[in-house]
Structures are given as C-alpha cells and as structure tokens.
mmCIF file of C-alpha atoms in Angstrom:
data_model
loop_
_atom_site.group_PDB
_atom_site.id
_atom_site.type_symbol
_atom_site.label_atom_id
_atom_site.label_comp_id
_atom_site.label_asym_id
_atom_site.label_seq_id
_atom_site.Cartn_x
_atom_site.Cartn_y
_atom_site.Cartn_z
ATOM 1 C CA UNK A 1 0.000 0.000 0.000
ATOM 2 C CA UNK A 2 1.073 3.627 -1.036
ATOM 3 C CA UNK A 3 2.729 5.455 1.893
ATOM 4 C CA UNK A 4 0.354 7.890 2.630
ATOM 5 C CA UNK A 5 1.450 11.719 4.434
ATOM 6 C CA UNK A 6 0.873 11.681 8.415
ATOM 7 C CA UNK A 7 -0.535 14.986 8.291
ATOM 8 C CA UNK A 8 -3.667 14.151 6.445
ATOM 9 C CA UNK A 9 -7.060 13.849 8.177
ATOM 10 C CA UNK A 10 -8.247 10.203 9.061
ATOM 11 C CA UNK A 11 -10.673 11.242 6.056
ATOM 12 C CA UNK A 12 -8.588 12.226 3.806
ATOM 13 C CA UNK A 13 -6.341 9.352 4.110
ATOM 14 C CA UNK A 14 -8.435 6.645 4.112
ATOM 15 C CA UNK A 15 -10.579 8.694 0.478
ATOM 16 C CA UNK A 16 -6.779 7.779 -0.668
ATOM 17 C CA UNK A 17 -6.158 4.259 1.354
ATOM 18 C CA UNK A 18 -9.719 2.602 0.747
ATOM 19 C CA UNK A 19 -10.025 3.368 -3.563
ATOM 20 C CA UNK A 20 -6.361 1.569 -3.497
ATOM 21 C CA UNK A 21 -7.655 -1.289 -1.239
ATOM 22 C CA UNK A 22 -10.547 -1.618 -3.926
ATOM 23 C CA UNK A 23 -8.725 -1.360 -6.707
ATOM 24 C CA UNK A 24 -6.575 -4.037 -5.935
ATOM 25 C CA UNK A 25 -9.257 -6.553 -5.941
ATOM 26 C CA UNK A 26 -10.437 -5.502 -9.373
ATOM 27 C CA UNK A 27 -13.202 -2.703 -8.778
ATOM 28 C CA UNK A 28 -13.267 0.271 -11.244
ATOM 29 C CA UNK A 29 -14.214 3.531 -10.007
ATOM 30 C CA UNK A 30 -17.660 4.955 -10.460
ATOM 31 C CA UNK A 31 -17.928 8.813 -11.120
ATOM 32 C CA UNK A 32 -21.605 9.777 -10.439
ATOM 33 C CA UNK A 33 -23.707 13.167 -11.688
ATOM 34 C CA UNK A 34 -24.650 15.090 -8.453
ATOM 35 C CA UNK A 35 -28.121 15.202 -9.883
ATOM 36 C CA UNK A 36 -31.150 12.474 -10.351
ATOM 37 C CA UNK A 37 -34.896 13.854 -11.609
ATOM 38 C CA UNK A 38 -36.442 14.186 -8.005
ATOM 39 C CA UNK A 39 -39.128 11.571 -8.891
ATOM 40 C CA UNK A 40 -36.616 8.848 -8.546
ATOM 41 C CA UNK A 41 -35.973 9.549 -5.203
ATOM 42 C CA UNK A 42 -39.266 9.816 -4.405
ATOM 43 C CA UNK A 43 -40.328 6.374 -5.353
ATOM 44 C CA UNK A 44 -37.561 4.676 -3.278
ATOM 45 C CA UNK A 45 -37.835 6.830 -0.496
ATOM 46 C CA UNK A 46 -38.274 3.788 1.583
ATOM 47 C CA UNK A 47 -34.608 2.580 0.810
ATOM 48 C CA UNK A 48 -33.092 6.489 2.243
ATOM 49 C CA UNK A 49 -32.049 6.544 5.387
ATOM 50 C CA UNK A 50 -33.322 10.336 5.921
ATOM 51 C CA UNK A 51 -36.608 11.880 4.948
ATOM 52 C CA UNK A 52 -35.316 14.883 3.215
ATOM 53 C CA UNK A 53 -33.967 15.176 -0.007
ATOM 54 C CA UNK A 54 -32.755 18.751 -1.540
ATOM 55 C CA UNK A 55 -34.499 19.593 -4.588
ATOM 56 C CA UNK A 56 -34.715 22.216 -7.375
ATOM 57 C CA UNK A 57 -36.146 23.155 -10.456
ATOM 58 C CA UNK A 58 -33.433 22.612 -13.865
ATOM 59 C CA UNK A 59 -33.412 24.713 -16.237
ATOM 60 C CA UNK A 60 -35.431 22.834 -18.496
ATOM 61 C CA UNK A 61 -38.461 22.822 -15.646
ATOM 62 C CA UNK A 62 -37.608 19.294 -14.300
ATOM 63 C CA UNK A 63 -37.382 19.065 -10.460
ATOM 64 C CA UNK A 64 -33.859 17.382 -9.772
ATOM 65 C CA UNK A 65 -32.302 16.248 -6.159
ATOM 66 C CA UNK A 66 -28.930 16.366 -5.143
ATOM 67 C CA UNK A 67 -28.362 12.903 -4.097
ATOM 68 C CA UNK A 68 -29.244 11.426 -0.963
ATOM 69 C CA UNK A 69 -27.685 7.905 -1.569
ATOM 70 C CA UNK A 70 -25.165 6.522 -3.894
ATOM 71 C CA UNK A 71 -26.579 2.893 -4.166
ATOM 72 C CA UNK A 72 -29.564 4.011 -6.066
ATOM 73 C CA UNK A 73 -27.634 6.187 -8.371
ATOM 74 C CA UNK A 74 -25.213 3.043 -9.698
ATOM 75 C CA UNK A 75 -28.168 0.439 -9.766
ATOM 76 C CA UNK A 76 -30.194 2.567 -11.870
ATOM 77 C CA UNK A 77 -26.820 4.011 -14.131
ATOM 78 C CA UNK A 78 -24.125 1.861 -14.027
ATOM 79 C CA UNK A 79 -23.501 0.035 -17.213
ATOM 80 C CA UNK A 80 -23.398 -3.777 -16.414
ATOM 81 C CA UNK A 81 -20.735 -6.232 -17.609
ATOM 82 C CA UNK A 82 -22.127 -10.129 -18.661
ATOM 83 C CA UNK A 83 -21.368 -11.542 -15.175
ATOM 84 C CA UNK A 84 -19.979 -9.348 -12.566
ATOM 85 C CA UNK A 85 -19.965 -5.623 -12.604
ATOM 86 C CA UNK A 86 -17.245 -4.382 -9.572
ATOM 87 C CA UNK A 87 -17.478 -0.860 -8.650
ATOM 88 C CA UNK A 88 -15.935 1.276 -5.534
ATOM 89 C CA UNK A 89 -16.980 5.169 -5.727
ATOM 90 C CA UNK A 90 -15.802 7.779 -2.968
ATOM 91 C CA UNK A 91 -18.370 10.637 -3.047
ATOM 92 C CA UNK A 92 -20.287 12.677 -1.345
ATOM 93 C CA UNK A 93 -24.292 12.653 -0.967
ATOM 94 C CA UNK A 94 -26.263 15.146 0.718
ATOM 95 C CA UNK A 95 -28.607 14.446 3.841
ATOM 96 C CA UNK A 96 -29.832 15.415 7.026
ATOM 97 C CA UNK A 97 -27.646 15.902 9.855
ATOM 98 C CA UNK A 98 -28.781 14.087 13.062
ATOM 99 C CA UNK A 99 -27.022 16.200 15.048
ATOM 100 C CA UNK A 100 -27.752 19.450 13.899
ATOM 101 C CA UNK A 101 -31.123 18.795 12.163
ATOM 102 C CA UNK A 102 -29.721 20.777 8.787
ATOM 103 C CA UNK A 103 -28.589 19.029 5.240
ATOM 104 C CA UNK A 104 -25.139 18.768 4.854
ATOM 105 C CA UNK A 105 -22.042 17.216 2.831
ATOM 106 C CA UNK A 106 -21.508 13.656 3.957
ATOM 107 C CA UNK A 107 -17.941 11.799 2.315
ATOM 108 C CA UNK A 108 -18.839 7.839 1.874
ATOM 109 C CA UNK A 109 -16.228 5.876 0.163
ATOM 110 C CA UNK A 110 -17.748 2.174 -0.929
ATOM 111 C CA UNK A 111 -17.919 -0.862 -3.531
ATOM 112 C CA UNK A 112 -20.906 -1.999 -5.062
ATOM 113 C CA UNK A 113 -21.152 -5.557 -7.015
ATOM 114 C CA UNK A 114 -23.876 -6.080 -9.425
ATOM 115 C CA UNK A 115 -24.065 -9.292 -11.742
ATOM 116 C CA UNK A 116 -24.775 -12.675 -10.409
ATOM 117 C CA UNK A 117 -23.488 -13.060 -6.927
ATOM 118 C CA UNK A 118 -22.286 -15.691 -5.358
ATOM 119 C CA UNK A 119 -20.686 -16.899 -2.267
ATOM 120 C CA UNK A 120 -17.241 -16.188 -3.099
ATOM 121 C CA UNK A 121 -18.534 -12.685 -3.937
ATOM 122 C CA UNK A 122 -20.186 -12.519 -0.704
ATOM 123 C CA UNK A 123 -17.117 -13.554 1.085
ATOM 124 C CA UNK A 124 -15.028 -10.951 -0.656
ATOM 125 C CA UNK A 125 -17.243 -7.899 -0.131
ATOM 126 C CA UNK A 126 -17.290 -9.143 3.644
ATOM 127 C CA UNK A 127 -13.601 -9.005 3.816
ATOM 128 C CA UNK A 128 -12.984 -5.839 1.797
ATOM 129 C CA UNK A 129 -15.551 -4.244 4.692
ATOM 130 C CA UNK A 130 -12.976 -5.588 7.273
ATOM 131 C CA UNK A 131 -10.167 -4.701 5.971
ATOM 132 C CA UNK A 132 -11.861 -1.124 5.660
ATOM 133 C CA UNK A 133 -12.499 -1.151 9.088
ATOM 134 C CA UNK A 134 -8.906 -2.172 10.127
ATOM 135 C CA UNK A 135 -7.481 0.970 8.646
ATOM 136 C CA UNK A 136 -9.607 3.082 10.409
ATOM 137 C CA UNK A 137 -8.437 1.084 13.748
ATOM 138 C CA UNK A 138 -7.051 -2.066 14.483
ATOM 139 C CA UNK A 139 -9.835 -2.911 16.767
ATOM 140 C CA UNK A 140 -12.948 -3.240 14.870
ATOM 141 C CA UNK A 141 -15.601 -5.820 14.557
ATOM 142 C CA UNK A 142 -17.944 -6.715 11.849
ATOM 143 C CA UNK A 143 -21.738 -7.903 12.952
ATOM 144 C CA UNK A 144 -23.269 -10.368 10.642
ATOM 145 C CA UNK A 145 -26.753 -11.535 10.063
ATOM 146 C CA UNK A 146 -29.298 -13.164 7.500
ATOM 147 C CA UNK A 147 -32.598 -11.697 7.053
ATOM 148 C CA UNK A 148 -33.738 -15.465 5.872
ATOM 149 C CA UNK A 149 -33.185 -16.756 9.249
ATOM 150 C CA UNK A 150 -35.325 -14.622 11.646
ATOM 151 C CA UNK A 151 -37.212 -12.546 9.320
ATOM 152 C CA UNK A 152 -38.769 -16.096 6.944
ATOM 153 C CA UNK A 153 -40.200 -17.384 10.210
ATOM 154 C CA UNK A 154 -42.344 -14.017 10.879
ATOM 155 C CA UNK A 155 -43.126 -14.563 7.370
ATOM 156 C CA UNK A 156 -44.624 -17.911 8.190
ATOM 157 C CA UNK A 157 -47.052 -16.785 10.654
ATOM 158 C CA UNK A 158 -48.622 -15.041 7.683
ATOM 159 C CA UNK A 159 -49.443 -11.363 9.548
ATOM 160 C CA UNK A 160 -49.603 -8.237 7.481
ATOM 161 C CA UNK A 161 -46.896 -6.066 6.233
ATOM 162 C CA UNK A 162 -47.626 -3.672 8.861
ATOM 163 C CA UNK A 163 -47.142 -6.055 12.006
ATOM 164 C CA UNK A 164 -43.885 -8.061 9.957
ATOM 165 C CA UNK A 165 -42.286 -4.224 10.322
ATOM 166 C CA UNK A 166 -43.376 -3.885 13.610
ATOM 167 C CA UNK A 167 -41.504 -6.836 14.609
ATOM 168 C CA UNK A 168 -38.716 -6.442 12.365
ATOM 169 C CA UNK A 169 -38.417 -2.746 14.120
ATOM 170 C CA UNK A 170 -38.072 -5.039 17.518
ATOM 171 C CA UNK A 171 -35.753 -7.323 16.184
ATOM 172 C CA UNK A 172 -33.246 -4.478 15.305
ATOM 173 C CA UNK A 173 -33.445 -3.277 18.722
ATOM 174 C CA UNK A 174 -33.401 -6.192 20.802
ATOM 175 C CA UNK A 175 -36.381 -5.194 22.347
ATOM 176 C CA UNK A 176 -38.164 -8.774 23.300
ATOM 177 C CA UNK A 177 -40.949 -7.156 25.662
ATOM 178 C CA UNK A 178 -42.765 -5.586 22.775
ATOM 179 C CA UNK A 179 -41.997 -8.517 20.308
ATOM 180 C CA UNK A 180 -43.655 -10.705 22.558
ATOM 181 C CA UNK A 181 -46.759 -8.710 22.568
ATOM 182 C CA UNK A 182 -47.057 -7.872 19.372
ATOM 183 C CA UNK A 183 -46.718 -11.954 18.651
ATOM 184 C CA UNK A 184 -49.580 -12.057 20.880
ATOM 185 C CA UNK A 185 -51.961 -9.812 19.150
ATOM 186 C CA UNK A 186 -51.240 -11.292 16.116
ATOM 187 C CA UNK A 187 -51.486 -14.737 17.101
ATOM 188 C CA UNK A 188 -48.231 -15.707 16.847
ATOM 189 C CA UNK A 189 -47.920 -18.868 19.746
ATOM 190 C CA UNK A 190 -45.680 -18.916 22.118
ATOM 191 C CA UNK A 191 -43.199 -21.459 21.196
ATOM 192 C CA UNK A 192 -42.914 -19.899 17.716
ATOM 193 C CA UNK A 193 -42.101 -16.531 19.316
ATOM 194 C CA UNK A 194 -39.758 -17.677 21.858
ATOM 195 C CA UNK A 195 -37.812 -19.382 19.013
ATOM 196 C CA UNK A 196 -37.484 -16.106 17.094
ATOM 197 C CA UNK A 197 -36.513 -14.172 20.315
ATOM 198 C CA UNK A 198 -33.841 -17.162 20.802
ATOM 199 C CA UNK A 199 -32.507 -16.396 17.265
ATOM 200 C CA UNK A 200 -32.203 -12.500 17.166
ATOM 201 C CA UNK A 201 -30.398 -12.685 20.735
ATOM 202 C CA UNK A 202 -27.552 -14.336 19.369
ATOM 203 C CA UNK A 203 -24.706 -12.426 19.195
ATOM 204 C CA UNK A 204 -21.400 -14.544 19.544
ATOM 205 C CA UNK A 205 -17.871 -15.175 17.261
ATOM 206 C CA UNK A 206 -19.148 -16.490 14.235
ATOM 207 C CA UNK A 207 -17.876 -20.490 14.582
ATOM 208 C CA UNK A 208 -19.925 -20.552 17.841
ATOM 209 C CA UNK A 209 -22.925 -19.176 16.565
ATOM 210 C CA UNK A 210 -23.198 -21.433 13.746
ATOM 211 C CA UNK A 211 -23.706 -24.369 16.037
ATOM 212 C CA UNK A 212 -26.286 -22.729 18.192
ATOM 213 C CA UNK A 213 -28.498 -21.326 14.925
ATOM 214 C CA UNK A 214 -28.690 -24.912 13.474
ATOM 215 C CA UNK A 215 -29.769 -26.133 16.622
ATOM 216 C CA UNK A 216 -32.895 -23.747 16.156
ATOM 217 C CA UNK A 217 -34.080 -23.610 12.314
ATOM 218 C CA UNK A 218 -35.741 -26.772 10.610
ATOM 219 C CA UNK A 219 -37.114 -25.237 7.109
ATOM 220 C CA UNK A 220 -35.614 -25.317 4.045
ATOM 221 C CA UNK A 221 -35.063 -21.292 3.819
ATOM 222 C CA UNK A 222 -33.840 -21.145 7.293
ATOM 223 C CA UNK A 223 -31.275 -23.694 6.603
ATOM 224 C CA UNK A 224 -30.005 -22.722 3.549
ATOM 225 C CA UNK A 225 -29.298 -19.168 4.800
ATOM 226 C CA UNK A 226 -27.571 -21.240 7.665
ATOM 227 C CA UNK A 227 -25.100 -22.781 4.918
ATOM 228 C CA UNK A 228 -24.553 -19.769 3.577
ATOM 229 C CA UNK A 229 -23.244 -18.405 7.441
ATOM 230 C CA UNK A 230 -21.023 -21.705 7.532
ATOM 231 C CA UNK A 231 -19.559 -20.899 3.493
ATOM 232 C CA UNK A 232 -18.748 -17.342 4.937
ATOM 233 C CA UNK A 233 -17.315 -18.736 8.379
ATOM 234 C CA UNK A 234 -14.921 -21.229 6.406
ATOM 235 C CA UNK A 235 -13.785 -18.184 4.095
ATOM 236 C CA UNK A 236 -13.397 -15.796 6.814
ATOM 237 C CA UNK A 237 -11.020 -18.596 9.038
ATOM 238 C CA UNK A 238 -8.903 -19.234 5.635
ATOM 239 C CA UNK A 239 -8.323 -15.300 5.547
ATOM 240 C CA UNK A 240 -7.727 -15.124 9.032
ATOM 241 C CA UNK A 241 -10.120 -12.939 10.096
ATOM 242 C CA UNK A 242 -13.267 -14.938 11.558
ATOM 243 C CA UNK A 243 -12.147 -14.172 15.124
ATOM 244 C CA UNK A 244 -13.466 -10.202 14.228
ATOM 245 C CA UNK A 245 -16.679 -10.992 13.212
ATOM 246 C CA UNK A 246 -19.702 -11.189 15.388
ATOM 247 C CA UNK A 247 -23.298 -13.737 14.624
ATOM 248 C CA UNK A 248 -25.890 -10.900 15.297
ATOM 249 C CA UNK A 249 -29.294 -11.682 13.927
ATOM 250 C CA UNK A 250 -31.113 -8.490 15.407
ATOM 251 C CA UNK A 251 -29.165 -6.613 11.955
ATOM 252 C CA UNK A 252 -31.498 -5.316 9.478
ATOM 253 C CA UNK A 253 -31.572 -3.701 6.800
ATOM 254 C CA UNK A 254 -34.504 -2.221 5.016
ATOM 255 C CA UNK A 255 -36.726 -5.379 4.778
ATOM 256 C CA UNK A 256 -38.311 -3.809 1.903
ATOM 257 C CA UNK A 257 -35.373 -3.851 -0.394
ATOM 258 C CA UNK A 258 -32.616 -6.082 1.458
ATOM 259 C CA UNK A 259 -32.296 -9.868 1.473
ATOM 260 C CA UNK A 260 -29.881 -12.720 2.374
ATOM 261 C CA UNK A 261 -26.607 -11.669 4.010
ATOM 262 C CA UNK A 262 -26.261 -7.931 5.662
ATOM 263 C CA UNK A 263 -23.762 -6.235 8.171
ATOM 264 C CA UNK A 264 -22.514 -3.530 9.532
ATOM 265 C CA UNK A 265 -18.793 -2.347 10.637
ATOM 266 C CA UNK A 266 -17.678 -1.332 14.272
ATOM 267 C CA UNK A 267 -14.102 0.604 15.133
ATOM 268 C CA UNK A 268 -13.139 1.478 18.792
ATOM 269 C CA UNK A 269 -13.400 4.650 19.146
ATOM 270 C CA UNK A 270 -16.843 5.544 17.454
ATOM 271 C CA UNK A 271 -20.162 5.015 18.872
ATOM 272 C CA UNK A 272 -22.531 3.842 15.903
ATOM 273 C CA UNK A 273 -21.520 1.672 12.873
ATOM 274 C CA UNK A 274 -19.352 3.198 10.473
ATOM 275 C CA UNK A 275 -19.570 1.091 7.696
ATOM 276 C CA UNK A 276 -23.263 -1.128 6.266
ATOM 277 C CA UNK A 277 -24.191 -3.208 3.539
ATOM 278 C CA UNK A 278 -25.385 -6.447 2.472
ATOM 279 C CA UNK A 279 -27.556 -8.125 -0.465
ATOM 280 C CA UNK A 280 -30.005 -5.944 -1.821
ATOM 281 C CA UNK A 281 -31.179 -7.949 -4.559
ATOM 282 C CA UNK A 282 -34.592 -6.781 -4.105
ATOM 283 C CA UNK A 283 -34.040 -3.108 -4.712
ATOM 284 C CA UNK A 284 -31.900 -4.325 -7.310
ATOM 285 C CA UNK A 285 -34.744 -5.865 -9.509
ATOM 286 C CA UNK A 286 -37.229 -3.084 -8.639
ATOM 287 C CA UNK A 287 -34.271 -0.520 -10.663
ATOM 288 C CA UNK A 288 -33.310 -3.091 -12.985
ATOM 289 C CA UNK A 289 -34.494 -6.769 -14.405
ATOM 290 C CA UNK A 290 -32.533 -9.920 -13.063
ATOM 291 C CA UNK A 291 -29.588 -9.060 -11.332
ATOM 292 C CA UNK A 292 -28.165 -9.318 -7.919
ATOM 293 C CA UNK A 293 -26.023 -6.854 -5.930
ATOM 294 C CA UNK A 294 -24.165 -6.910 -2.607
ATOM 295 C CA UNK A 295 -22.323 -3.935 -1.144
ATOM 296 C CA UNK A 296 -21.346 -1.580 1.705
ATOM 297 C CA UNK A 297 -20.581 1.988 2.423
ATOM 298 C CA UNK A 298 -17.673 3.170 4.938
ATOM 299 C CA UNK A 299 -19.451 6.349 6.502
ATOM 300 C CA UNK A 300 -16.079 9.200 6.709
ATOM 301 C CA UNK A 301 -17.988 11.954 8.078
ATOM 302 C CA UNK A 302 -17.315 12.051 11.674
ATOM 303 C CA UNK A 303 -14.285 9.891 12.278
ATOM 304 C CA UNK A 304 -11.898 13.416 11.858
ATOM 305 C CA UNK A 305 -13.681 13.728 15.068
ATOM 306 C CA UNK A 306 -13.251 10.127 16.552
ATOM 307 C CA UNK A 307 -9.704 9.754 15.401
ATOM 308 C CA UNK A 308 -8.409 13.297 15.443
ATOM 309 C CA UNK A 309 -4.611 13.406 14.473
ATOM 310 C CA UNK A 310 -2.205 15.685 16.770
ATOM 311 C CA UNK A 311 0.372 16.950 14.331
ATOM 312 C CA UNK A 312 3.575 17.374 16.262
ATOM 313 C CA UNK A 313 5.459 19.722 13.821
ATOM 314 C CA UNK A 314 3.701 22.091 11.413
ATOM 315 C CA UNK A 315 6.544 21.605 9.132
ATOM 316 C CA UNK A 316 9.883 19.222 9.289
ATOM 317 C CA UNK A 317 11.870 22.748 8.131
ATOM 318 C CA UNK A 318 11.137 26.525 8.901
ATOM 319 C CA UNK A 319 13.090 28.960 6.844
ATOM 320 C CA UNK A 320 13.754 32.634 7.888
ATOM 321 C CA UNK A 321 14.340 34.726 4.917
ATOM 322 C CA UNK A 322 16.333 37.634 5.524
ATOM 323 C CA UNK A 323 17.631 38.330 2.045
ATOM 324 C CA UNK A 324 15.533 40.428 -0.480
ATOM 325 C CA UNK A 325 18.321 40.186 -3.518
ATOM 326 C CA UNK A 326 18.635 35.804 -3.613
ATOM 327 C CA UNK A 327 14.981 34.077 -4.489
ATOM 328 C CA UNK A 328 16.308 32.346 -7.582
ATOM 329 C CA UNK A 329 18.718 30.383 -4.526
ATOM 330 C CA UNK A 330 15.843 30.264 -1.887
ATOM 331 C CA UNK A 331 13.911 28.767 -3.932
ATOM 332 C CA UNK A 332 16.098 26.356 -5.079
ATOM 333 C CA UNK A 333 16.960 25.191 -1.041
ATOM 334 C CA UNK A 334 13.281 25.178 -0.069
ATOM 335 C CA UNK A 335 12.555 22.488 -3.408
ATOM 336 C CA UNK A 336 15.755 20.775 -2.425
ATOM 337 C CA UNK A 337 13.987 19.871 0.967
ATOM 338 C CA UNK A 338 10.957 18.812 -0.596
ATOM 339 C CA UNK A 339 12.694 16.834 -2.681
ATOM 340 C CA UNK A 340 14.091 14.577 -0.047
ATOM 341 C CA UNK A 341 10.490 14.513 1.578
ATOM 342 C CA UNK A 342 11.108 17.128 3.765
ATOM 343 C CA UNK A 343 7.795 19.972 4.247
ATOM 344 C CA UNK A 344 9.643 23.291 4.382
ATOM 345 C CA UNK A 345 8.037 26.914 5.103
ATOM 346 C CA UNK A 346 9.590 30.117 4.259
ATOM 347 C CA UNK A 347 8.990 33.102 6.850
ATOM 348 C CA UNK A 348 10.409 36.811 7.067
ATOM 349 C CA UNK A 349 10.071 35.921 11.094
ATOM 350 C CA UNK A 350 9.136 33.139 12.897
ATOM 351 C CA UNK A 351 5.834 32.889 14.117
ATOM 352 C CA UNK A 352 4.664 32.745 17.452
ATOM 353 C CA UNK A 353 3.986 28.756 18.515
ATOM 354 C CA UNK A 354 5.633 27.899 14.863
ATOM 355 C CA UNK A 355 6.494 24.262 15.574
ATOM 356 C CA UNK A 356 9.395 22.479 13.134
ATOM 357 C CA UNK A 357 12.177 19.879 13.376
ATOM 358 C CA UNK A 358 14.786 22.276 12.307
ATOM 359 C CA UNK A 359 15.088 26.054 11.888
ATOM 360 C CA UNK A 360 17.508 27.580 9.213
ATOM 361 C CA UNK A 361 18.361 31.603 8.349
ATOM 362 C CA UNK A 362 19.001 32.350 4.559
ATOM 363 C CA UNK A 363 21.062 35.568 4.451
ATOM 364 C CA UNK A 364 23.877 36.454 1.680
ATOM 365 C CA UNK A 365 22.307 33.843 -0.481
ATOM 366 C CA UNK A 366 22.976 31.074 1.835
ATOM 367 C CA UNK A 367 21.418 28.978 4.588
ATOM 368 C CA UNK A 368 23.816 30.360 7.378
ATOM 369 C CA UNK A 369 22.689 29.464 10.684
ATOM 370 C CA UNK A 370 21.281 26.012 11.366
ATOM 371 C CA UNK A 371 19.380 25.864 15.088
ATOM 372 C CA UNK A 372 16.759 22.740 16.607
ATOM 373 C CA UNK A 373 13.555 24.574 17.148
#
C-alpha cells in the first residue's frame, strides 16, 4: 500500500487508502452526476435513510435532487458487464444531519457488485468491509446476520406487512418485551415466538454461533441461509479474520429492499456503525431486471472527530528569509527539501507557537545558521 502523508485527516487518508484497497481486488471507479430527476428519489424513499432530499427546479423545468444515496444512483446508471460488474466510488451525498437537524455534505467511500453473486462474492465484499475497518483502527468488529433466518419465520405466521415491520423494528433493537406482545396480538404462539426471540439474541464469534443457529431452524429457507453463514465462516477462518466478526441476527436492513446476508462495521473509538451493507437484490430488480447486488458503504464523516490526528510539527523545516536580492537560490533550497520529503516553510520571522524539526536563516544567499527549534 502507497505510503500515505501523516498529516492528512483520518478522512482524507483513508478517500486515498480505501479506492487503493478496492482497486486491488479488481473494482473500477464509479464517477456519479450530483443530480437524479427528483421523482426517482421519491419512489424509493423507503430505501433512504433520511426523509429529506434537496431539490430544485433545472433549467429545463424538471425538479432534480442532489443525491441522498449513492446505491440508487449506480443500480439505476451503471452500465453492467455479462457476469460481474465491480465498482468502488468515494463521493459525497447530501442528507440530514442528526445532530444538527440541517442538510449537509456527507464523504462515503464504498464498492458496489452487481451481476450474479455468489458466495465467493459474498465472502469478498465481507472481507474488503474488514479490511476497511482495520485501517480506520485495528480494533474493529464486523456484525453479521441473514434476514432469511429470523425474518422467513415471521413470514410464516402469515401477519400483514404492517405487524412483519413492527416486529422487524423489535428485532433491530433487541427489544423482546414488545416482540412478545405484538406476537400475541397477532397470534403468533408462544413457542414460535420464543424461538425467534432465541434467534435475534444471538450475538457470539461467528464459529460458535453457527452451532447454536442450526440447533434452532428446521425449514428449508432457514437452513439454507444457515449454509450460507457456515460458506462465509470457512472463508473468513482461511483469511484469518473470523475471530473479528460477530453472529448478530437483530441486523437489518430495510426489509423492503434487502435480502440474504447484511452487516454492519464497528471501530473502537466511534459510537454507531461506520460502515453497512449487504444483499439488496430486491431493490436491485425493482431498478433493474434480473440481477443481484451486494455492497457496503464506509461512513467518513465524523471519524476526523473520533480519530483526530495531533500533528507534532507544522513543518519538518522553517526557513527565515532575511535576504531580499537571492529568491532564484531560496527557492532552489526550499525544493531541495521537498525533494528529499522534507515539508519546508519560508517566513520573514518566525511565528509565534511555529512548531518544526529544524530552523535555518538564509542571508547572503545562503542557509547560514542552522538551530533545533
């Protein structure tokens, strides 16, 4: 990997660190239009994360959106190769701040797979997300789950759409109080409920909760998403890796458009997930006819915060000029030092709290006095 300049943000380094990571598994950057005709947006507004979207009029009367979400854009756009189409993109899409309840900027960086996916596919995009997470900090953890496991058996009891997202709203937080009652009012029996709240509560290493999920499903959907959790323990243990990833069926995803395998991406030092993604083979088909996709976004805005970076110089070389009559030879000693790596600034006086490795004075057309700062 490229050496990359200790003074840069944690988001600027990884927009540099993470398209070279991606790259080198294949993916091909994808360079999106700020703009999508509003409509768009509007009739997957159940896929956004936020509520608002920025809109305008163009000049030729259509109302257009900056974008909200870069998923949607490259489903709907992205020209499509026979098989596999890789993609990474590093933009920026335009939302609601929690925080400060305004729209602003937000940098994602990401890789997007559409074509006919398989497990080795799955497997990869799961290990490009942790090796993501690993350069934003060493300790990180990925949480796995599979909407086919918990989410088919409310789809069993055969309740309506409304009550399934009521309980897939409980599932995601953990909250087995209100799951049991709504399983009550919709008739859901005991034994089938307490089986489900078994399920979503696990949340162990991945080779241990293998074992304790196939000691709970019996149908054939349940059990085939199960095989697909062992295929992505065995590649995870050949990479090296399975000890940093976490069994945790209460992870959803928009039920709506999501299906099969999803996750999200934990570092240290931050309090939500960082990084998503998943299968989303049923937005997918809504955009487009007969393809999968699988995918993740690593979330940059923020972790300057999380993983702020305390410069100890402000250059490696400070430069007093005190010679009006030598530039041509000034310049040539300040690119000399930048040509051996070296930042160098060029003052008439140094400044107050000015912090450098070395100090030198140019006078008479030469550095003539050399002093530690």
């Amino acid at each position: 990997m490229a050496n990359i300049p200790d003074f840069l943000s944690k988001e600027d380094e990884l927009g540099i660190r993470l398209p070279l990571l991606f790259e080198s598994r294949g993916y091909k950057k994808y360079r999106m239009s700020k703009f999508e005709e509003y409509s768009f947006y509007s009739d997957n507004r159940k896929f956004l994360t936020d509520e608002g979207v920025i809109a305008f009029n163009n000049a030729d009367g259509r109302l257009m959106a900056l974008k909200p979400d870069i998923t949607l854009s490259i489903v709907k756009n992205a020209k499509l190769s026979e098989k596999l189409t890789r993609l990474y993109y590093n933009e920026s899409v335009f939302r609601i701040s929690h925080s400060a309840k305004d729209f602003r900027e937000i940098k994602q960086c990401g890789i997007e797979v559409l074509g006919d996916i398989d497990s080795y596919i799955t497997g990869e995009v799961i290990l490009l997300a942790a090796k993501s997470l690993e350069m934003i900090d060493t300790n990180y953890s990925v949480s796995v789950s599979h909407n086919d496991i918990v989410l088919s058996l409310i789809d069993d009891c055969d309740i309506s759409l409304a009550n399934r997202k009521r309980l897939a709203g409980c599932i995601g937080a953990k909250n087995t109080h209100d799951f049991r009652k709504i399983c009550g009012e919709c008739g859901i029996s005991d034994n089938t409920a307490e089986k489900i709240i078994s399920l979503f509560t696990i949340d162990l290493p991945i080779k241990e909760a293998v074992g304790k999920i196939e000691a709970l499903v019996d149908t054939e959907k349940t059990i085939n998403a199960l095989n697909e959790l062992k295929t992505l323990c065995k590649t995870l243990d050949a990479c090296g890796i399975s000890n940093k990833v976490n069994i945790d069926l209460s992870v959803t995803q928009h039920i709506d458009y999501y299906n099969g395998i999803v996750f999200r991406g934990y570092v240290e030092k931050a309090p939500a997930a960082v990084l998503s993604g998943g299968r989303y083979d049923l937005l997918a088909k809504k955009i487009r006819d007969n393809i999968g996709a699988v995918g993740f976004a690593v979330y940059l805005d923020n972790l300057n915060l999380y993983y702020r970076k305390k410069r100890e110089y402000d250059t490696d070389i400070l430069i007093i000029n005190r010679d009006e009559n030598n530039t041509d030879k000034l310049t040539a000693a300040a690119n000399g030092f930048c040509a051996n790596g070296q930042s160098v600034c060029v003052e008439r006086e140094k400044p107050e709290t000015y912090r450098c490795r070395k100090t030198y004075i140019f006078e008479n057309g030469v550095l003539t006095k050399e002093e530690i700062c």
